[in-house]
Tab-separated table of C-alpha atoms and ligand atoms in Angstrom:
chain	number	residue	atom	x	y	z
A	254	MET	CA	-18.917	8.944	-7.136
A	255	PRO	CA	-19.930	7.482	-3.696
A	256	SER	CA	-17.884	4.797	-2.102
A	257	VAL	CA	-19.140	1.158	-0.835
A	258	PHE	CA	-17.804	-1.096	2.031
A	259	ILE	CA	-19.236	-4.552	2.017
A	260	LYS	CA	-18.486	-6.805	5.086
A	261	THR	CA	-19.350	-10.417	4.556
A	262	TYR	CA	-20.289	-12.978	7.166
A	263	GLY	CA	-20.356	-16.778	6.503
A	264	CYS	CA	-19.455	-19.226	3.797
A	265	GLN	CA	-17.831	-19.127	0.241
A	266	MET	CA	-21.028	-18.695	-1.428
A	267	ASN	CA	-21.764	-15.355	0.615
A	268	GLU	CA	-18.137	-14.177	-0.329
A	269	ARG	CA	-18.971	-14.896	-4.142
A	270	ASP	CA	-22.286	-12.963	-3.660
A	271	SER	CA	-20.601	-10.005	-2.148
A	272	GLU	CA	-18.029	-10.001	-5.007
A	273	ALA	CA	-20.609	-9.940	-7.591
A	274	VAL	CA	-22.473	-7.005	-5.874
A	275	ALA	CA	-19.072	-5.233	-5.506
A	276	ALA	CA	-18.562	-5.853	-9.085
A	277	GLN	CA	-21.799	-4.560	-10.151
A	278	LEU	CA	-21.386	-1.354	-8.079
A	279	VAL	CA	-17.841	-0.789	-9.561
A	280	ALA	CA	-19.218	-1.108	-13.091
A	281	ARG	CA	-21.597	1.677	-12.304
A	282	GLY	CA	-18.411	4.006	-11.160
A	283	TYR	CA	-18.793	3.394	-7.267
A	284	SER	CA	-15.355	2.968	-5.644
A	285	LEU	CA	-14.621	0.351	-2.956
A	286	ALA	CA	-13.804	1.603	0.488
A	287	GLY	CA	-11.366	0.441	2.842
A	288	SER	CA	-13.371	0.516	5.980
A	289	GLU	CA	-16.849	1.474	6.901
A	290	HIS	CA	-15.694	4.757	8.587
A	291	VAL	CA	-14.830	6.286	5.113
A	292	ALA	CA	-17.726	4.848	2.980
A	293	ASP	CA	-20.810	6.283	1.635
A	294	VAL	CA	-22.765	3.217	1.657
A	295	VAL	CA	-22.116	0.161	4.102
A	296	LEU	CA	-23.560	-3.380	3.259
A	297	LEU	CA	-23.547	-6.216	5.718
A	298	ASN	CA	-23.765	-9.728	3.716
A	299	THR	CA	-25.349	-11.912	6.421
A	300	CYS	CA	-25.251	-15.516	7.691
A	301	SER	CA	-27.921	-17.341	9.361
A	302	VAL	CA	-26.481	-20.761	9.763
A	303	ARG	CA	-25.598	-20.315	13.517
A	304	ASP	CA	-27.149	-17.962	15.918
A	305	MET	CA	-23.766	-16.222	16.706
A	306	ALA	CA	-23.342	-15.176	12.798
A	307	GLU	CA	-26.725	-13.338	13.303
A	308	GLN	CA	-26.043	-11.776	16.654
A	309	LYS	CA	-22.569	-10.536	15.284
A	310	ALA	CA	-24.169	-8.628	12.340
A	311	LEU	CA	-26.889	-7.280	14.196
A	312	GLY	CA	-24.473	-6.100	16.829
A	313	LYS	CA	-22.264	-4.634	13.995
A	314	MET	CA	-25.161	-2.739	12.361
A	315	ALA	CA	-26.390	-1.291	15.782
A	316	THR	CA	-22.573	0.180	16.126
A	317	LEU	CA	-22.601	1.535	12.443
A	318	ALA	CA	-26.070	2.927	12.993
A	319	GLY	CA	-24.935	5.045	16.183
A	320	GLN	CA	-21.732	6.204	14.441
A	321	ALA	CA	-23.281	6.859	11.212
A	322	ARG	CA	-25.883	9.200	12.466
A	323	LYS	CA	-23.182	11.136	14.401
A	324	GLU	CA	-20.101	11.032	11.946
A	325	ARG	CA	-21.819	10.571	8.453
A	326	PRO	CA	-25.373	11.587	8.375
A	327	GLY	CA	-25.905	10.620	5.012
A	328	GLN	CA	-24.462	7.031	5.044
A	329	ILE	CA	-26.493	4.367	3.619
A	330	LEU	CA	-26.947	1.023	5.711
A	331	GLY	CA	-28.072	-2.388	4.375
A	332	PHE	CA	-28.256	-5.726	5.202
A	333	LEU	CA	-27.871	-8.518	2.336
A	334	GLY	CA	-28.261	-12.072	2.133
A	335	CYS	CA	-29.465	-14.814	4.362
A	336	MET	CA	-30.577	-12.840	7.365
A	337	ALA	CA	-32.117	-10.316	5.193
A	338	GLN	CA	-33.924	-12.982	3.669
A	339	SER	CA	-35.279	-14.636	6.912
A	340	ARG	CA	-35.993	-11.381	8.670
A	341	GLY	CA	-37.095	-9.194	6.096
A	342	ARG	CA	-38.832	-5.794	7.064
A	343	GLY	CA	-38.327	-6.908	10.840
A	344	LEU	CA	-34.701	-5.770	10.578
A	345	ILE	CA	-35.707	-2.220	9.878
A	346	ASP	CA	-38.520	-2.345	12.546
A	347	SER	CA	-35.732	-3.128	15.081
A	348	LEU	CA	-32.888	-0.988	13.671
A	349	PRO	CA	-34.659	2.066	12.045
A	350	ASP	CA	-31.543	3.250	10.919
A	351	VAL	CA	-31.090	0.413	8.473
A	352	ASP	CA	-32.095	1.772	4.812
A	353	LEU	CA	-32.002	-1.381	2.628
A	354	VAL	CA	-33.009	-5.147	3.017
A	355	VAL	CA	-32.093	-7.085	0.185
A	356	GLY	CA	-32.766	-10.911	0.039
A	357	THR	CA	-30.704	-13.907	-1.507
A	358	GLN	CA	-32.604	-13.713	-4.742
A	359	LYS	CA	-32.041	-10.153	-5.172
A	360	PHE	CA	-28.366	-9.560	-5.002
A	361	HIS	CA	-28.390	-8.118	-8.624
A	362	ARG	CA	-30.857	-5.443	-7.655
A	363	THR	CA	-28.473	-4.041	-4.887
A	364	ALA	CA	-26.769	-1.515	-7.272
A	365	ASP	CA	-30.388	-0.017	-8.446
A	366	TYR	CA	-31.520	0.171	-4.867
A	367	VAL	CA	-28.325	1.864	-3.685
A	368	ASP	CA	-28.654	4.349	-6.629
A	369	ASP	CA	-32.331	5.037	-5.525
A	370	LEU	CA	-31.532	5.549	-1.924
A	371	LEU	CA	-28.551	7.929	-2.634
A	372	ALA	CA	-30.709	9.861	-4.921
A	373	GLY	CA	-33.526	10.314	-2.484
A	374	ARG	CA	-35.889	8.505	-4.806
A	375	ARG	CA	-36.729	6.012	-2.093
A	376	GLU	CA	-36.551	6.283	1.568
A	377	LYS	CA	-36.341	2.632	2.500
A	378	VAL	CA	-36.144	-0.403	0.348
A	379	VAL	CA	-37.020	-4.032	1.549
A	380	ASP	CA	-36.828	-6.749	-1.263
A	381	VAL	CA	-36.868	-10.428	-0.159
A	382	GLU	CA	-39.304	-11.733	-2.915
A	383	ALA	CA	-38.228	-14.980	-4.918
A	384	GLU	CA	-37.071	-14.134	-8.554
A	385	PRO	CA	-37.065	-16.734	-11.344
A	386	GLU	CA	-33.769	-16.963	-12.886
A	387	SER	CA	-31.807	-15.055	-10.073
A	388	GLU	CA	-29.268	-18.075	-9.880
A	389	ALA	CA	-27.928	-16.882	-13.178
A	390	ARG	CA	-27.527	-13.356	-12.095
A	391	ILE	CA	-24.274	-13.867	-9.761
A	392	ARG	CA	-21.556	-13.695	-12.608
A	393	GLU	CA	-19.714	-10.317	-12.353
A	394	HIS	CA	-16.152	-10.794	-10.996
A	395	LEU	CA	-13.454	-8.349	-9.634
A	396	LEU	CA	-10.641	-10.750	-9.900
A	397	ASN	CA	-8.726	-8.778	-7.080
A	398	GLY	CA	-5.517	-10.638	-6.389
A	399	GLN	CA	-3.786	-8.325	-3.675
A	400	GLY	CA	-2.124	-5.850	-6.333
A	401	ALA	CA	-2.344	-8.262	-9.373
A	402	PRO	CA	-5.168	-10.008	-11.064
A	403	ALA	CA	-6.216	-13.100	-9.184
A	404	VAL	CA	-5.431	-16.467	-10.691
A	405	THR	CA	-8.430	-18.425	-8.857
A	406	ALA	CA	-11.947	-17.739	-9.013
A	407	PHE	CA	-15.332	-19.075	-7.542
A	408	VAL	CA	-18.134	-19.446	-9.854
A	409	SER	CA	-21.661	-19.947	-8.793
A	410	ILE	CA	-23.222	-22.699	-10.437
A	411	MET	CA	-26.759	-23.161	-8.462
A	412	GLN	CA	-28.577	-21.704	-5.575
A	413	GLY	CA	-30.866	-23.197	-3.041
A	414	CYS	CA	-31.103	-26.669	-1.447
A	415	ASN	CA	-33.921	-29.386	-1.292
A	416	GLN	CA	-32.300	-31.604	1.160
A	417	HIS	CA	-33.822	-30.104	4.506
A	418	CYS	CA	-31.351	-31.451	6.831
A	419	THR	CA	-33.263	-31.028	10.084
A	420	PHE	CA	-30.675	-28.697	11.541
A	421	CYS	CA	-30.255	-26.384	8.633
A	422	ILE	CA	-31.943	-23.033	7.780
A	423	VAL	CA	-30.458	-22.965	4.445
A	424	PRO	CA	-33.431	-24.287	2.524
A	425	PHE	CA	-35.549	-21.408	3.954
A	426	THR	CA	-33.007	-18.589	3.366
A	427	ARG	CA	-31.870	-19.617	-0.179
A	428	GLY	CA	-34.865	-21.484	-1.313
A	429	ALA	CA	-35.387	-24.496	-3.533
A	430	GLU	CA	-32.574	-25.808	-5.787
A	431	ARG	CA	-32.092	-23.707	-9.070
A	432	SER	CA	-29.445	-24.492	-11.548
A	433	ARG	CA	-27.752	-22.365	-14.081
A	434	SER	CA	-27.330	-23.944	-17.679
A	435	ILE	CA	-24.058	-25.514	-18.427
A	436	PRO	CA	-23.206	-23.305	-21.641
A	437	ASP	CA	-24.024	-19.986	-19.346
A	438	ILE	CA	-21.535	-21.422	-16.636
A	439	VAL	CA	-19.028	-22.505	-19.296
A	440	ALA	CA	-18.963	-19.081	-21.014
A	441	GLU	CA	-18.609	-17.436	-17.484
A	442	CYS	CA	-15.383	-19.712	-16.830
A	443	ARG	CA	-13.985	-19.190	-20.355
A	444	GLU	CA	-14.184	-15.624	-19.725
A	445	LEU	CA	-12.510	-15.912	-16.496
A	446	VAL	CA	-9.532	-18.281	-18.131
A	447	GLY	CA	-9.343	-15.454	-20.728
A	448	ARG	CA	-8.475	-13.022	-18.015
A	449	GLY	CA	-5.789	-15.050	-16.369
A	450	VAL	CA	-7.523	-17.421	-14.305
A	451	LYS	CA	-5.995	-20.954	-13.811
A	452	GLU	CA	-8.264	-22.540	-11.107
A	453	ILE	CA	-11.896	-22.413	-10.754
A	454	THR	CA	-13.995	-23.523	-7.776
A	455	LEU	CA	-17.688	-24.355	-8.642
A	456	LEU	CA	-19.908	-23.223	-5.985
A	457	GLY	CA	-23.363	-23.843	-4.545
A	458	GLN	CA	-25.045	-25.210	-1.415
A	459	ILE	CA	-25.261	-28.527	-2.811
A	460	VAL	CA	-23.485	-28.860	-5.973
A	461	THR	CA	-23.809	-32.466	-6.448
A	462	SER	CA	-27.551	-31.807	-7.124
A	463	PHE	CA	-26.634	-29.470	-9.884
A	464	GLY	CA	-29.234	-29.870	-12.841
A	465	LYS	CA	-30.720	-32.974	-11.119
A	466	ARG	CA	-34.373	-31.828	-12.477
A	467	ASP	CA	-33.576	-30.158	-15.669
A	468	LEU	CA	-30.632	-32.509	-17.516
A	469	PRO	CA	-31.344	-36.162	-17.819
A	470	VAL	CA	-28.481	-38.520	-16.809
A	471	LYS	CA	-26.479	-39.017	-20.327
A	472	GLU	CA	-24.328	-42.273	-20.645
A	473	GLY	CA	-24.486	-42.752	-17.001
A	474	LYS	CA	-23.296	-39.475	-16.180
A	475	SER	CA	-25.301	-36.992	-13.922
A	476	ALA	CA	-25.802	-33.375	-14.777
A	477	PHE	CA	-23.041	-32.258	-12.436
A	478	VAL	CA	-20.494	-34.662	-13.935
A	479	GLN	CA	-21.673	-33.528	-17.474
A	480	LEU	CA	-20.814	-29.806	-16.192
A	481	LEU	CA	-17.452	-30.943	-14.889
A	482	GLU	CA	-16.465	-32.558	-18.276
A	483	ALA	CA	-17.687	-29.413	-20.012
A	484	VAL	CA	-15.537	-27.078	-17.616
A	485	HIS	CA	-12.505	-29.452	-18.098
A	486	ASP	CA	-12.377	-28.956	-21.920
A	487	ILE	CA	-11.646	-25.152	-21.433
A	488	ASP	CA	-8.095	-24.640	-22.702
A	489	GLY	CA	-5.843	-22.861	-20.347
A	490	LEU	CA	-7.796	-23.828	-17.307
A	491	GLU	CA	-5.502	-25.851	-15.023
A	492	ARG	CA	-7.568	-26.919	-12.279
A	493	ILE	CA	-10.942	-27.378	-11.092
A	494	ARG	CA	-12.489	-27.515	-7.563
A	495	PHE	CA	-16.136	-27.554	-6.249
A	496	THR	CA	-17.916	-26.904	-2.892
A	497	SER	CA	-20.122	-27.838	-1.223
A	498	PRO	CA	-21.147	-31.554	-2.244
A	499	HIS	CA	-23.300	-33.931	-0.582
A	500	PRO	CA	-22.304	-37.426	0.071
A	501	LYS	CA	-25.522	-38.499	-1.603
A	502	GLY	CA	-24.162	-37.083	-4.996
A	503	TYR	CA	-21.093	-39.259	-4.845
A	504	GLY	CA	-22.231	-41.891	-7.254
A	505	GLU	CA	-19.832	-44.025	-9.435
A	506	ASP	CA	-19.968	-41.418	-12.251
A	507	LEU	CA	-18.383	-38.539	-9.951
A	508	VAL	CA	-15.788	-41.042	-8.551
A	509	GLU	CA	-14.720	-42.170	-11.900
A	510	ALA	CA	-14.532	-38.395	-12.871
A	511	TYR	CA	-11.681	-38.078	-10.652
A	512	VAL	CA	-9.853	-41.008	-12.554
A	513	ARG	CA	-10.809	-39.424	-16.043
A	514	LEU	CA	-10.397	-35.629	-15.405
A	515	PRO	CA	-6.739	-34.705	-14.770
A	516	LYS	CA	-8.027	-30.982	-14.040
A	517	LEU	CA	-10.227	-32.183	-11.299
A	518	VAL	CA	-7.904	-32.010	-8.418
A	519	GLU	CA	-7.202	-34.593	-5.698
A	520	SER	CA	-9.185	-32.752	-3.096
A	521	ALA	CA	-12.778	-33.121	-1.568
A	522	HIS	CA	-14.681	-31.467	1.106
A	523	LEU	CA	-17.218	-34.061	2.084
A	524	PRO	CA	-19.461	-32.877	4.939
A	525	ALA	CA	-20.074	-35.943	7.093
A	526	GLN	CA	-21.914	-33.967	10.258
A	527	SER	CA	-21.667	-37.157	12.312
A	528	GLY	CA	-20.436	-40.425	12.588
A	529	SER	CA	-23.298	-42.015	14.306
A	530	ASP	CA	-25.922	-43.683	12.110
A	531	ARG	CA	-28.516	-42.851	14.889
A	532	MET	CA	-27.822	-38.912	14.472
A	533	LEU	CA	-27.413	-38.980	10.645
A	534	LYS	CA	-30.878	-40.337	10.591
A	535	ALA	CA	-32.187	-37.899	13.073
A	536	MET	CA	-30.479	-34.996	10.899
A	537	HIS	CA	-32.014	-36.226	7.702
A	538	ARG	CA	-28.706	-36.586	5.947
A	539	GLY	CA	-29.684	-39.726	3.786
A	540	TYR	CA	-26.638	-41.930	4.183
A	541	THR	CA	-25.142	-44.000	6.782
A	542	ARG	CA	-21.669	-44.182	8.290
A	543	GLU	CA	-20.754	-47.220	6.333
A	544	ARG	CA	-21.818	-45.458	2.923
A	545	TYR	CA	-19.858	-42.433	3.818
A	546	LEU	CA	-16.759	-44.509	4.572
A	547	GLY	CA	-17.433	-46.505	1.276
A	548	ILE	CA	-17.290	-43.243	-0.621
A	549	ILE	CA	-14.077	-42.369	1.139
A	550	ARG	CA	-12.354	-45.618	0.253
A	551	GLN	CA	-13.651	-45.170	-3.360
A	552	LEU	CA	-11.987	-41.792	-3.543
A	553	ARG	CA	-8.838	-42.849	-2.120
A	554	ALA	CA	-8.821	-45.781	-4.596
A	555	ALA	CA	-9.154	-43.291	-7.614
A	556	ARG	CA	-6.710	-40.775	-6.193
A	557	PRO	CA	-4.336	-42.245	-3.364
A	558	ASP	CA	-3.061	-38.649	-2.618
A	559	ILE	CA	-6.583	-37.091	-2.123
A	560	GLY	CA	-6.949	-34.358	0.525
A	561	LEU	CA	-10.109	-34.727	2.516
A	562	THR	CA	-11.924	-32.200	4.734
A	563	THR	CA	-15.288	-32.392	6.347
A	564	ASP	CA	-17.844	-30.520	8.516
A	565	LEU	CA	-18.896	-32.023	11.859
A	566	ILE	CA	-21.622	-30.945	14.390
A	567	VAL	CA	-21.336	-31.827	18.265
A	568	GLY	CA	-24.285	-31.707	20.470
A	569	PHE	CA	-27.004	-32.374	18.155
A	570	PRO	CA	-30.363	-33.065	20.045
A	571	GLY	CA	-30.167	-36.465	21.685
A	572	GLU	CA	-26.610	-37.059	20.899
A	573	THR	CA	-25.195	-39.528	23.613
A	574	GLU	CA	-21.435	-40.113	24.452
A	575	ALA	CA	-21.671	-43.250	22.548
A	576	ASP	CA	-22.795	-41.118	19.279
A	577	PHE	CA	-20.222	-38.712	20.097
A	578	SER	CA	-17.732	-41.441	20.082
A	579	GLU	CA	-18.475	-42.492	16.565
A	580	THR	CA	-17.824	-39.112	15.408
A	581	LEU	CA	-14.397	-39.188	17.147
A	582	SER	CA	-13.732	-42.663	15.562
A	583	LEU	CA	-14.985	-41.432	12.100
A	584	VAL	CA	-12.152	-38.556	12.167
A	585	GLY	CA	-9.521	-41.547	12.404
A	586	GLU	CA	-11.297	-43.971	10.164
A	587	ALA	CA	-12.068	-41.559	7.230
A	588	GLY	CA	-8.280	-39.954	7.613
A	589	PHE	CA	-9.562	-36.282	7.422
A	590	ASP	CA	-6.695	-33.507	6.921
A	591	ASN	CA	-9.036	-31.028	8.577
A	592	ALA	CA	-12.611	-30.648	9.746
A	593	PHE	CA	-14.801	-27.721	10.668
A	594	ILE	CA	-16.338	-28.406	13.786
A	595	PHE	CA	-19.503	-26.737	15.019
A	596	LYS	CA	-21.477	-26.870	18.034
A	597	TYR	CA	-25.031	-27.419	17.279
A	598	SER	CA	-27.177	-24.110	17.234
A	599	PRO	CA	-30.924	-24.234	17.165
A	600	ARG	CA	-32.190	-22.368	14.144
A	601	ARG	CA	-35.851	-21.167	14.183
A	602	ASP	CA	-38.320	-22.951	11.982
A	603	THR	CA	-35.923	-25.970	11.693
A	604	PRO	CA	-37.349	-29.303	13.081
A	605	ALA	CA	-34.061	-29.922	15.265
A	606	ALA	CA	-34.892	-26.688	17.240
A	607	THR	CA	-37.839	-28.466	18.609
A	608	MET	CA	-36.518	-31.841	19.264
A	609	PRO	CA	-36.386	-33.008	23.014
A	610	GLU	CA	-33.001	-33.772	24.387
A	611	GLN	CA	-31.410	-30.665	23.601
A	612	ILE	CA	-27.626	-30.726	24.706
A	613	PRO	CA	-26.555	-28.486	27.518
A	614	THR	CA	-23.739	-25.850	26.476
A	615	GLU	CA	-21.261	-27.197	28.505
A	616	VAL	CA	-21.507	-30.721	27.262
A	617	LYS	CA	-21.321	-29.108	23.725
A	618	GLU	CA	-18.330	-27.004	24.620
A	619	GLU	CA	-16.548	-30.075	26.020
A	620	ARG	CA	-17.237	-32.334	22.904
A	621	ASN	CA	-15.901	-29.805	20.699
A	622	HIS	CA	-12.917	-29.340	22.470
A	623	ARG	CA	-12.170	-33.079	22.562
A	624	LEU	CA	-13.094	-33.381	19.050
A	625	LEU	CA	-10.889	-30.405	18.102
A	626	GLY	CA	-7.907	-32.061	19.849
A	627	VAL	CA	-8.015	-35.262	17.928
A	628	MET	CA	-8.531	-33.460	14.588
A	629	ASN	CA	-5.764	-31.027	15.327
A	630	GLU	CA	-3.281	-33.955	16.089
A	631	GLN	CA	-4.308	-36.046	13.276
A	632	GLY	CA	-4.016	-32.895	10.893
A	633	ALA	CA	-0.585	-32.122	12.305
A	634	ARG	CA	0.447	-35.726	11.242
A	635	HIS	CA	-0.902	-35.571	7.881
A	636	TYR	CA	0.974	-32.244	7.359
A	637	GLU	CA	4.194	-33.634	8.741
A	638	ALA	CA	3.968	-36.628	6.329
A	639	LEU	CA	4.425	-34.233	3.516
A	640	VAL	CA	7.593	-32.796	4.510
A	641	GLY	CA	10.480	-34.117	2.390
A	642	ARG	CA	7.854	-34.448	-0.748
A	643	ARG	CA	7.650	-32.326	-3.644
A	644	ARG	CA	4.428	-30.807	-4.522
A	645	GLN	CA	3.008	-28.682	-7.403
A	646	ILE	CA	1.255	-25.454	-6.151
A	647	LEU	CA	-0.631	-22.500	-8.000
A	648	VAL	CA	1.097	-19.439	-6.614
A	649	GLU	CA	-2.021	-17.073	-5.758
A	650	GLY	CA	0.029	-14.011	-4.264
A	651	PRO	CA	1.378	-12.896	-0.993
A	652	SER	CA	0.716	-14.938	2.354
A	653	LYS	CA	-2.035	-13.364	4.395
A	654	ARG	CA	-0.079	-13.585	7.437
A	655	ASN	CA	3.394	-12.847	6.022
A	656	PRO	CA	2.976	-10.517	2.908
A	657	ALA	CA	6.890	-10.831	2.371
A	658	ARG	CA	6.299	-14.356	1.274
A	659	LEU	CA	4.164	-15.971	-1.312
A	660	MET	CA	1.658	-18.563	-0.965
A	661	GLY	CA	0.105	-21.216	-3.200
A	662	ARG	CA	-2.195	-24.212	-2.713
A	663	THR	CA	-1.172	-27.961	-3.540
A	664	ARG	CA	-3.641	-29.732	-5.838
A	665	CYS	CA	-4.951	-31.514	-2.399
A	666	ASN	CA	-5.777	-27.992	-0.970
A	667	LYS	CA	-3.086	-27.447	1.398
A	668	ILE	CA	-1.369	-23.854	1.661
A	669	VAL	CA	2.251	-23.756	0.888
A	670	VAL	CA	4.304	-20.473	2.034
A	671	PHE	CA	7.519	-19.839	0.423
A	672	GLU	CA	10.205	-17.244	-0.338
A	673	GLY	CA	9.450	-16.144	-4.153
A	674	SER	CA	9.262	-13.406	-6.289
A	675	ASP	CA	6.728	-11.406	-8.210
A	676	ARG	CA	7.586	-13.516	-11.320
A	677	HIS	CA	6.173	-16.786	-9.447
A	678	ARG	CA	2.600	-15.308	-9.188
A	679	GLY	CA	0.101	-17.357	-11.198
A	680	GLN	CA	2.611	-20.151	-12.007
A	681	MET	CA	2.096	-23.757	-11.494
A	682	LEU	CA	5.316	-24.393	-9.514
A	683	ASP	CA	7.038	-27.617	-7.909
A	684	VAL	CA	8.015	-26.946	-4.413
A	685	ASN	CA	9.905	-29.065	-2.044
A	686	ILE	CA	8.042	-29.156	1.335
A	687	THR	CA	10.553	-28.433	4.065
A	688	GLY	CA	8.222	-27.854	7.209
A	689	THR	CA	4.987	-27.255	8.621
A	690	GLY	CA	3.091	-24.826	10.654
A	691	SER	CA	-0.387	-24.829	11.795
A	692	PHE	CA	-2.369	-26.411	8.838
A	693	THR	CA	0.251	-24.782	6.540
A	694	LEU	CA	3.279	-26.221	4.692
A	695	HIS	CA	6.633	-24.353	4.160
A	696	GLY	CA	8.659	-24.969	0.886
A	697	ASP	CA	11.141	-24.014	-1.351
A	698	PRO	CA	10.970	-23.868	-5.206
A	699	ALA	CA	12.307	-27.158	-6.790
A	700	ILE	CA	15.192	-26.764	-9.176
A	701	HIS	CA	14.764	-28.926	-11.993
A	702	LEU	CA	17.945	-30.304	-13.626
A	703	GLU	CA	17.275	-31.218	-17.082
B	204	LIG	S1	-27.545	-30.425	2.265
B	204	LIG	FE1	-28.242	-30.053	4.472
B	204	LIG	S2	-26.800	-28.826	5.582
B	204	LIG	FE2	-26.294	-28.589	3.169
B	204	LIG	S3	-27.463	-26.603	2.695
B	204	LIG	FE3	-28.891	-28.507	2.292
B	204	LIG	S4	-30.065	-28.599	4.088
B	204	LIG	FE4	-28.095	-27.415	4.841
């Protein structure tokens, strides 16, 4: 059977979509190739959030097309995902060697289209139409854990976003919010736990809006909290995470869920984007700095050991030095362990792209550099504060940087690397933290004296 290589750009949602497409192809007998040079089919699952991500995928495809036509004339080349959705047939017009363009509501059709192209039944396929209930079609898993079945898995609970932040292309590439049903999600989670999974991350563009339009609030609990409770009830599941939430979705019911549901780990990735109320308003984020910090205070009261990370944008149109200083001070006040910092990148069709007072590249670079410096210093202090403490980790497998060692994750989402053996894989293990690396901890398995 033919072999497939999928290269993924962008976020965890894209990683999850690629995994589901790969699993669908494997179920039909395709094998997964180790590189594009030996594959019969090469698919690029693309990201549109920043221009650089699009340019990378376009450059990669241009190189592949040149190579493929020389070395493997029959190789099938395709674009999947966000850029496929936003550019559609235009991708084939500009790169005629591309055979396949599959949008964000059509991932589950990819295997059919690849079959058709390989069999010569179709010459080119472009499918970027909307498809009702496609949000429930991302459900197959590979569970590849580097030589052993994975103990963690991502489960897609919804697609799309209605928030329309003024910088964001996601509502255009992923469409309006569509949520799966709770029984459907729970069935998938239960099946994963039956296959050895101990930690599940619930995924979506704005998970806190899950089921908002379909499921009424019950006993003060939003649909998302109802879902957390239902997943929490699965026997054998040890940990629950979710990403990405929106600060607007942190009502009292969700904060209270952190107190009530022990499997919900003490970790939150809470995108702030800016510390300036003026910028938050221009971004259409729907909260103020004070409200954001209020949520952080509530979360810390609920779980004092909580690990907090965020997303921040520098150089949004109109951002003054004073606005930027507010973002700098937010990092300290919120006490983030880490932040993903982005230089604002104008995206077509978004309101911010045509706002006046676009910020020069060198100013964005300089602010990015300064914010990174502050964040890295603070992050290092937070990691060092854990040295000498004992933490529970879930052992996932070999460390990526040093496969001779194992790695696991604390409940507050910090990676711990340690000397271990194969029997530790998949275990909930207590470790003594002995040192730090760059956003990593080093540890030794703790010896329990009964
Ligand atoms: S909440 Fe805002 S930033 Fe997040 S996906 Fe929706 S529009 Fe984009």
